[in-house]
Amino acid sequence: MWRPAEPRPVPRGGLLLLWLLNFVPSFGKETLLTTSVIPQSDQNMVYEDFIHLNVLEKRVLNDSEVSVQYLCSKPCTVTLEAVASSEFRTGVPVYKKRWKNEKHLHISRTQIVHLKFPSIMVYRDDYFIRHSIVVHTVILYAWISHKPVGGYDTKRNESYQQAVARNYTVLETVPPSKRPYKDHKVCFKWNSEYMWRLQANRIPQCPHENDAVEILSFPYASSGEKTGIVKKFKKFHNRELETIRQHQIDYPMFTISVWLYLLNHCEKNLCGIFYFIDPEEMYSTPAVFLNEEGYVHIQMHLVKGEDLAVKTSFSLSLKQWFRLDLSFNGGQIEVTCSGKNMKSYQHQSFNFREDFYYDDTAGYFVLGGSGYAPGIEGFFGPMKYYRLNILEGKQISNPFYDKKIMEQIELYYERCADIQEIVSGYGHLVKQGRMAQKDCIHENYYSELYYKYGDKSKCDAFIWGKELREKYHSLFKLLREMDFSSSDASENQNDTVLEVGQNIFEKVAKSLSRADGLHYLNSSVPFLMDSSCCGYHKASFFLAVIFETGLAVPIDPLQGLLYSLVGAQGSERLSVMNLGYKHYKGINNYPLDLELSYAYYSDIALKTSFDQHAIKGDQAFVETIRLRDDELLKAQTKENGDVFMWLKHEAARGDAAAQQRLAQMLFWGQQGVAKNPEAAIEWYSKGALETEDPILIYDYAIILFKGQGVKKNTILALELMKKAASKGLHQAVNGLGWYYHNFKKDYIKAAKYWLKAEEMGNPDASYNLGALHLDGIYPGVPGRNRTLAAEYFYKAAQGGHIEGIIRCSLYYIIGNMENFPRDPEKAVM
């Protein structure tokens, strides 16, 4: 069978084809062979070698029959060879046969040969033959070579060019669509035969490729974190398109169109909309950002190697959908902003004297945030990228995925604007009234006692109209019942609104946690909506679950999607997890999109890493507890639980293990215990100074180093860290390296301790060594070494190091490193 092989020199026979077709006089439609023949009158007198070909069927068929007539004047070898040429390969031998003639000399002989061609040349595609090839030319060569005398090169003597007599003929090729099916004389398995019959009558389609790429087809909630969607573009399979792309590297011509819904402009510096990162981890063409004032900042990389940036004269609108189109033509940029009705309301052109440089296969494309810039606060809609064309607004085909969700997002934030205004205004009025009473002089002792112990001041919402009060009557009822006395009058209004949202949610959660709580679920939905609008997005996640599952309400996938997106945009961890999982599995009408799933999961990963190092906040330590594991379930406790009380009793008696466990539970909020860093530090201090337990000593040293809940004391911390390290605790050995790196900037000692800790199996040390190589400060190693750094990060990840895992997932989604080929699924996992 003819299989594609490595490129090799084309046989001279293949190169001579054009010359033969033009200059051999006797070749024509009626003649099947050409040769120099001796006149009939001289044939009986001169014994000269000759060879003739007579093909009975000149088309390329399997088992074609050819008659070879030849005469040898000396012992000889007769060779028959077929050479084929296709669109991509020239001069490929597909059939060869040889035989010797040493006895029948000076006698004309005839040999019948049955040609056997590869199946992909003579049969149509079927279950076994998957890729029939289009053959343009097949030449059948025949020649005679005399038996060599002496020790010279036998192969050279038997070649077509060195033959004493030779001949050829051209066979007609058959296109794949007109070829017969092959009888393979094998039995299908039943399921294989069934699948083949299902496809047997389908008309074959040529693979189609164009330059339009759909980067995003589903809404993406961007919370303003340093995470986003990473895309990587390959070269075109179509040679013509790839040739155009390469020609346009130093004169790029492309168009990008994206839908956006912005909640805020960038808080500081620049927020990423979309940008390209080159192999050197530098911004390249194009880099499009949003600045603090809402203007679009566009940065380009020039052919000369410099970077230039421009800024639009118009700012992008907040809380309304719009489409941002950018077309790039050499050194020219066209920026257009259109509304939902597709009427262009903002347009600007930029012209550069230099051309841009843009190779979209050398690097990766980011939509939103990354390690280099935070993303926007809002939502991305569909995004289209035309790699080779400059298009105007009307020519761009980038419709919104679902106009209903587009409208629902707008309606949600319109309603929430009213809710936030009411809550903020109501709280302000109540606080102002309280301050006025506080400043007044009480006429008598009774009025002073009434102020201290009587009913707190309430607002009757008289400043709002009747229509608004009726529309949000349940909210006004809740506000009247709330106590605003604990809030500071000078407190930020946004904080007041968030606090009200939390109070609403806690009140609903309390009612739902009763024995008959599910009976009140339906009536609790409006209050959860108000809580969500106040920015408390645990309520958003609850609503998403309620609408998706139909819990006490009709199933509503649209509302479920709305509150999932809103919760994720507000950084609610469970909402982000929900979206990441659904895009990873492609369930519940969510498209399977690994890059989009990675964007959500990486957001969660970064938050988890932050939670691990933060002692403040209500986010508890992440624990995996299987509901079937009775032992783990029994270990869950509270401050008044039996397990906690027993540990506290043992810790007071001086048991180091109990002190260690108790301190960890209180410091991180483990096993159902609420965080209480102050109490945890007391137990860490007591255990470290009164016992010889290395873990307690190490933990207290870290607290003293960082000043977490106590005053920093690096002298005592270093003494404790060395004590723990001397007891063989690998975490403490790593801690000494951390001390010399952070406090002394002594990278030689830091590397020394980290190498020792790594040998002891400490994953933190592996990560820290990787960071030294990545920053280019590893002792004795010049410059940055990303490859070696990645190896250390991978080793740390295998040990369960969270930051190491995040690094490795980033390498897999980017695919810029040899040891980490692009694999979005592995990045998500």
Short mmCIF file of N, CA and C in Angstrom, two decimals, residues 707-801:
data_model
loop_
_atom_site.label_atom_id
_atom_site.label_comp_id
_atom_site.label_asym_id
_atom_site.label_seq_id
_atom_site.Cartn_x
_atom_site.Cartn_y
_atom_site.Cartn_z
N GLY A 707 3.10 38.48 62.14
CA GLY A 707 2.32 39.41 62.95
C GLY A 707 0.84 39.19 62.79
N GLN A 708 0.41 37.92 62.71
CA GLN A 708 -1.02 37.61 62.52
C GLN A 708 -1.72 37.57 63.88
N GLY A 709 -2.33 38.68 64.25
CA GLY A 709 -3.05 38.75 65.53
C GLY A 709 -2.18 39.09 66.71
N VAL A 710 -0.88 39.17 66.52
CA VAL A 710 0.06 39.54 67.59
C VAL A 710 1.09 40.50 67.01
N LYS A 711 1.86 41.11 67.89
CA LYS A 711 2.92 42.00 67.43
C LYS A 711 4.07 41.18 66.86
N LYS A 712 4.64 41.63 65.76
CA LYS A 712 5.75 40.91 65.14
C LYS A 712 6.93 40.82 66.11
N ASN A 713 7.57 39.64 66.09
CA ASN A 713 8.74 39.43 66.93
C ASN A 713 9.65 38.46 66.17
N THR A 714 10.45 39.01 65.26
CA THR A 714 11.29 38.16 64.41
C THR A 714 12.40 37.46 65.18
N ILE A 715 12.87 38.07 66.28
CA ILE A 715 13.96 37.46 67.05
C ILE A 715 13.47 36.17 67.70
N LEU A 716 12.33 36.24 68.42
CA LEU A 716 11.77 35.05 69.05
C LEU A 716 11.31 34.04 67.99
N ALA A 717 10.74 34.56 66.89
CA ALA A 717 10.26 33.68 65.82
C ALA A 717 11.41 32.87 65.23
N LEU A 718 12.56 33.52 64.98
CA LEU A 718 13.70 32.81 64.41
C LEU A 718 14.23 31.77 65.39
N GLU A 719 14.25 32.11 66.67
CA GLU A 719 14.71 31.17 67.69
C GLU A 719 13.82 29.93 67.73
N LEU A 720 12.50 30.15 67.66
CA LEU A 720 11.56 29.03 67.67
C LEU A 720 11.66 28.20 66.39
N MET A 721 11.84 28.90 65.25
CA MET A 721 11.93 28.19 63.97
C MET A 721 13.15 27.27 63.95
N LYS A 722 14.30 27.77 64.46
CA LYS A 722 15.51 26.94 64.51
C LYS A 722 15.31 25.75 65.46
N LYS A 723 14.59 25.98 66.55
CA LYS A 723 14.31 24.90 67.50
C LYS A 723 13.47 23.80 66.85
N ALA A 724 12.44 24.20 66.10
CA ALA A 724 11.58 23.22 65.41
C ALA A 724 12.36 22.48 64.33
N ALA A 725 13.25 23.22 63.62
CA ALA A 725 14.04 22.59 62.56
C ALA A 725 15.02 21.56 63.14
N SER A 726 15.57 21.88 64.31
CA SER A 726 16.52 20.95 64.95
C SER A 726 15.85 19.65 65.35
N LYS A 727 14.53 19.66 65.46
CA LYS A 727 13.79 18.45 65.81
C LYS A 727 13.38 17.66 64.56
N GLY A 728 13.89 18.09 63.39
CA GLY A 728 13.65 17.35 62.16
C GLY A 728 12.35 17.66 61.45
N LEU A 729 11.71 18.78 61.78
CA LEU A 729 10.45 19.15 61.12
C LEU A 729 10.76 19.83 59.79
N HIS A 730 10.38 19.18 58.68
CA HIS A 730 10.74 19.73 57.36
C HIS A 730 10.08 21.08 57.09
N GLN A 731 8.88 21.32 57.67
CA GLN A 731 8.24 22.63 57.48
C GLN A 731 9.11 23.74 58.08
N ALA A 732 9.76 23.44 59.20
CA ALA A 732 10.61 24.45 59.85
C ALA A 732 11.89 24.70 59.06
N VAL A 733 12.45 23.64 58.46
CA VAL A 733 13.63 23.81 57.60
C VAL A 733 13.26 24.72 56.42
N ASN A 734 12.10 24.50 55.84
CA ASN A 734 11.61 25.37 54.76
C ASN A 734 11.39 26.79 55.30
N GLY A 735 10.88 26.89 56.53
CA GLY A 735 10.64 28.20 57.14
C GLY A 735 11.91 29.00 57.32
N LEU A 736 13.03 28.33 57.63
CA LEU A 736 14.30 29.04 57.73
C LEU A 736 14.72 29.61 56.39
N GLY A 737 14.52 28.84 55.32
CA GLY A 737 14.80 29.37 53.98
C GLY A 737 13.93 30.57 53.67
N TRP A 738 12.65 30.48 54.07
CA TRP A 738 11.71 31.60 53.86
C TRP A 738 12.18 32.84 54.62
N TYR A 739 12.70 32.65 55.83
CA TYR A 739 13.19 33.77 56.64
C TYR A 739 14.38 34.46 55.94
N TYR A 740 15.38 33.67 55.51
CA TYR A 740 16.56 34.27 54.89
C TYR A 740 16.22 34.91 53.54
N HIS A 741 15.20 34.41 52.86
CA HIS A 741 14.78 35.01 51.59
C HIS A 741 14.04 36.33 51.83
N ASN A 742 13.09 36.34 52.76
CA ASN A 742 12.22 37.50 52.95
C ASN A 742 12.84 38.59 53.82
N PHE A 743 13.56 38.20 54.85
CA PHE A 743 14.04 39.18 55.82
C PHE A 743 15.49 39.58 55.58
N LYS A 744 16.32 38.66 55.09
CA LYS A 744 17.74 38.94 54.92
C LYS A 744 18.18 39.07 53.46
N LYS A 745 17.31 38.69 52.54
CA LYS A 745 17.64 38.71 51.11
C LYS A 745 18.91 37.89 50.83
N ASP A 746 19.12 36.86 51.62
CA ASP A 746 20.29 35.98 51.48
C ASP A 746 19.84 34.75 50.70
N TYR A 747 19.95 34.82 49.36
CA TYR A 747 19.41 33.76 48.51
C TYR A 747 20.25 32.49 48.59
N ILE A 748 21.51 32.61 48.93
CA ILE A 748 22.38 31.42 49.05
C ILE A 748 21.91 30.56 50.22
N LYS A 749 21.68 31.19 51.40
CA LYS A 749 21.21 30.44 52.55
C LYS A 749 19.78 29.93 52.33
N ALA A 750 18.97 30.77 51.68
CA ALA A 750 17.58 30.37 51.41
C ALA A 750 17.55 29.11 50.56
N ALA A 751 18.34 29.11 49.46
CA ALA A 751 18.39 27.94 48.58
C ALA A 751 18.93 26.72 49.31
N LYS A 752 19.91 26.93 50.19
CA LYS A 752 20.50 25.82 50.95
C LYS A 752 19.43 25.13 51.82
N TYR A 753 18.66 25.92 52.56
CA TYR A 753 17.63 25.34 53.42
C TYR A 753 16.50 24.71 52.59
N TRP A 754 16.15 25.35 51.48
CA TRP A 754 15.07 24.81 50.66
C TRP A 754 15.46 23.50 49.99
N LEU A 755 16.71 23.39 49.56
CA LEU A 755 17.17 22.11 49.00
C LEU A 755 17.12 21.01 50.05
N LYS A 756 17.50 21.35 51.27
CA LYS A 756 17.46 20.38 52.35
C LYS A 756 16.01 19.97 52.66
N ALA A 757 15.11 20.96 52.72
CA ALA A 757 13.70 20.67 53.00
C ALA A 757 13.07 19.85 51.89
N GLU A 758 13.49 20.13 50.64
CA GLU A 758 12.93 19.36 49.52
C GLU A 758 13.35 17.90 49.61
N GLU A 759 14.57 17.66 50.00
CA GLU A 759 15.02 16.28 50.18
C GLU A 759 14.20 15.57 51.25
N MET A 760 13.69 16.34 52.21
CA MET A 760 12.87 15.77 53.28
C MET A 760 11.41 15.61 52.85
N GLY A 761 11.09 16.03 51.60
CA GLY A 761 9.74 15.85 51.07
C GLY A 761 8.81 17.01 51.27
N ASN A 762 9.32 18.23 51.44
CA ASN A 762 8.48 19.39 51.67
C ASN A 762 8.09 20.05 50.35
N PRO A 763 6.79 20.06 49.98
CA PRO A 763 6.37 20.66 48.70
C PRO A 763 6.55 22.17 48.64
N ASP A 764 6.44 22.86 49.81
CA ASP A 764 6.66 24.31 49.82
C ASP A 764 8.07 24.65 49.37
N ALA A 765 9.04 23.82 49.77
CA ALA A 765 10.43 24.07 49.38
C ALA A 765 10.60 23.92 47.87
N SER A 766 9.94 22.91 47.29
CA SER A 766 10.00 22.74 45.82
C SER A 766 9.45 23.97 45.12
N TYR A 767 8.33 24.48 45.62
CA TYR A 767 7.73 25.67 45.01
C TYR A 767 8.66 26.87 45.14
N ASN A 768 9.26 27.04 46.32
CA ASN A 768 10.14 28.18 46.54
C ASN A 768 11.39 28.13 45.65
N LEU A 769 11.94 26.93 45.44
CA LEU A 769 13.08 26.79 44.53
C LEU A 769 12.68 27.16 43.11
N GLY A 770 11.46 26.77 42.72
CA GLY A 770 10.95 27.15 41.41
C GLY A 770 10.82 28.65 41.27
N ALA A 771 10.37 29.31 42.36
CA ALA A 771 10.23 30.78 42.33
C ALA A 771 11.59 31.46 42.16
N LEU A 772 12.64 30.89 42.78
CA LEU A 772 13.98 31.46 42.61
C LEU A 772 14.41 31.41 41.15
N HIS A 773 14.19 30.25 40.50
CA HIS A 773 14.56 30.11 39.09
C HIS A 773 13.71 31.02 38.20
N LEU A 774 12.44 31.16 38.54
CA LEU A 774 11.55 31.99 37.72
C LEU A 774 11.93 33.47 37.83
N ASP A 775 12.35 33.90 39.00
CA ASP A 775 12.75 35.29 39.20
C ASP A 775 14.18 35.56 38.76
N GLY A 776 14.93 34.50 38.41
CA GLY A 776 16.31 34.68 37.96
C GLY A 776 17.27 35.05 39.06
N ILE A 777 17.01 34.58 40.31
CA ILE A 777 17.89 34.92 41.44
C ILE A 777 18.44 33.67 42.11
N TYR A 778 18.36 32.53 41.41
CA TYR A 778 18.92 31.31 42.01
C TYR A 778 20.44 31.45 42.04
N PRO A 779 21.09 31.20 43.20
CA PRO A 779 22.54 31.40 43.32
C PRO A 779 23.32 30.56 42.31
N GLY A 780 24.20 31.22 41.58
CA GLY A 780 25.08 30.53 40.64
C GLY A 780 24.47 30.23 39.30
N VAL A 781 23.18 30.56 39.09
CA VAL A 781 22.51 30.31 37.81
C VAL A 781 22.11 31.66 37.21
N PRO A 782 22.74 32.05 36.09
CA PRO A 782 22.43 33.37 35.50
C PRO A 782 21.07 33.38 34.81
N GLY A 783 20.33 34.45 35.02
CA GLY A 783 19.08 34.67 34.29
C GLY A 783 17.94 33.77 34.75
N ARG A 784 16.78 34.02 34.16
CA ARG A 784 15.58 33.25 34.47
C ARG A 784 15.62 31.90 33.75
N ASN A 785 15.11 30.89 34.39
CA ASN A 785 15.04 29.56 33.79
C ASN A 785 13.62 29.03 34.01
N ARG A 786 12.74 29.33 33.05
CA ARG A 786 11.33 28.96 33.20
C ARG A 786 11.13 27.46 33.16
N THR A 787 11.98 26.77 32.38
CA THR A 787 11.83 25.31 32.28
C THR A 787 12.13 24.63 33.61
N LEU A 788 13.23 25.02 34.24
CA LEU A 788 13.59 24.43 35.53
C LEU A 788 12.59 24.84 36.60
N ALA A 789 12.13 26.07 36.54
CA ALA A 789 11.12 26.54 37.50
C ALA A 789 9.86 25.69 37.39
N ALA A 790 9.44 25.41 36.15
CA ALA A 790 8.23 24.61 35.94
C ALA A 790 8.39 23.20 36.50
N GLU A 791 9.59 22.63 36.40
CA GLU A 791 9.83 21.30 36.96
C GLU A 791 9.65 21.30 38.48
N TYR A 792 10.15 22.35 39.15
CA TYR A 792 9.97 22.45 40.59
C TYR A 792 8.50 22.67 40.95
N PHE A 793 7.80 23.51 40.16
CA PHE A 793 6.38 23.74 40.42
C PHE A 793 5.58 22.45 40.27
N TYR A 794 5.95 21.66 39.27
CA TYR A 794 5.25 20.39 39.05
C TYR A 794 5.47 19.44 40.22
N LYS A 795 6.70 19.41 40.74
CA LYS A 795 6.99 18.57 41.90
C LYS A 795 6.19 19.03 43.11
N ALA A 796 6.09 20.35 43.29
CA ALA A 796 5.29 20.89 44.40
C ALA A 796 3.82 20.52 44.23
N ALA A 797 3.33 20.61 42.98
CA ALA A 797 1.92 20.28 42.71
C ALA A 797 1.62 18.83 43.04
N GLN A 798 2.56 17.95 42.73
CA GLN A 798 2.36 16.54 43.06
C GLN A 798 2.28 16.32 44.56
N GLY A 799 2.88 17.21 45.33
CA GLY A 799 2.79 17.13 46.78
C GLY A 799 1.58 17.83 47.36
N GLY A 800 0.69 18.34 46.49
CA GLY A 800 -0.54 18.99 46.93
C GLY A 800 -0.42 20.47 47.19
N HIS A 801 0.66 21.09 46.74
CA HIS A 801 0.87 22.53 46.95
C HIS A 801 -0.08 23.32 46.04
#
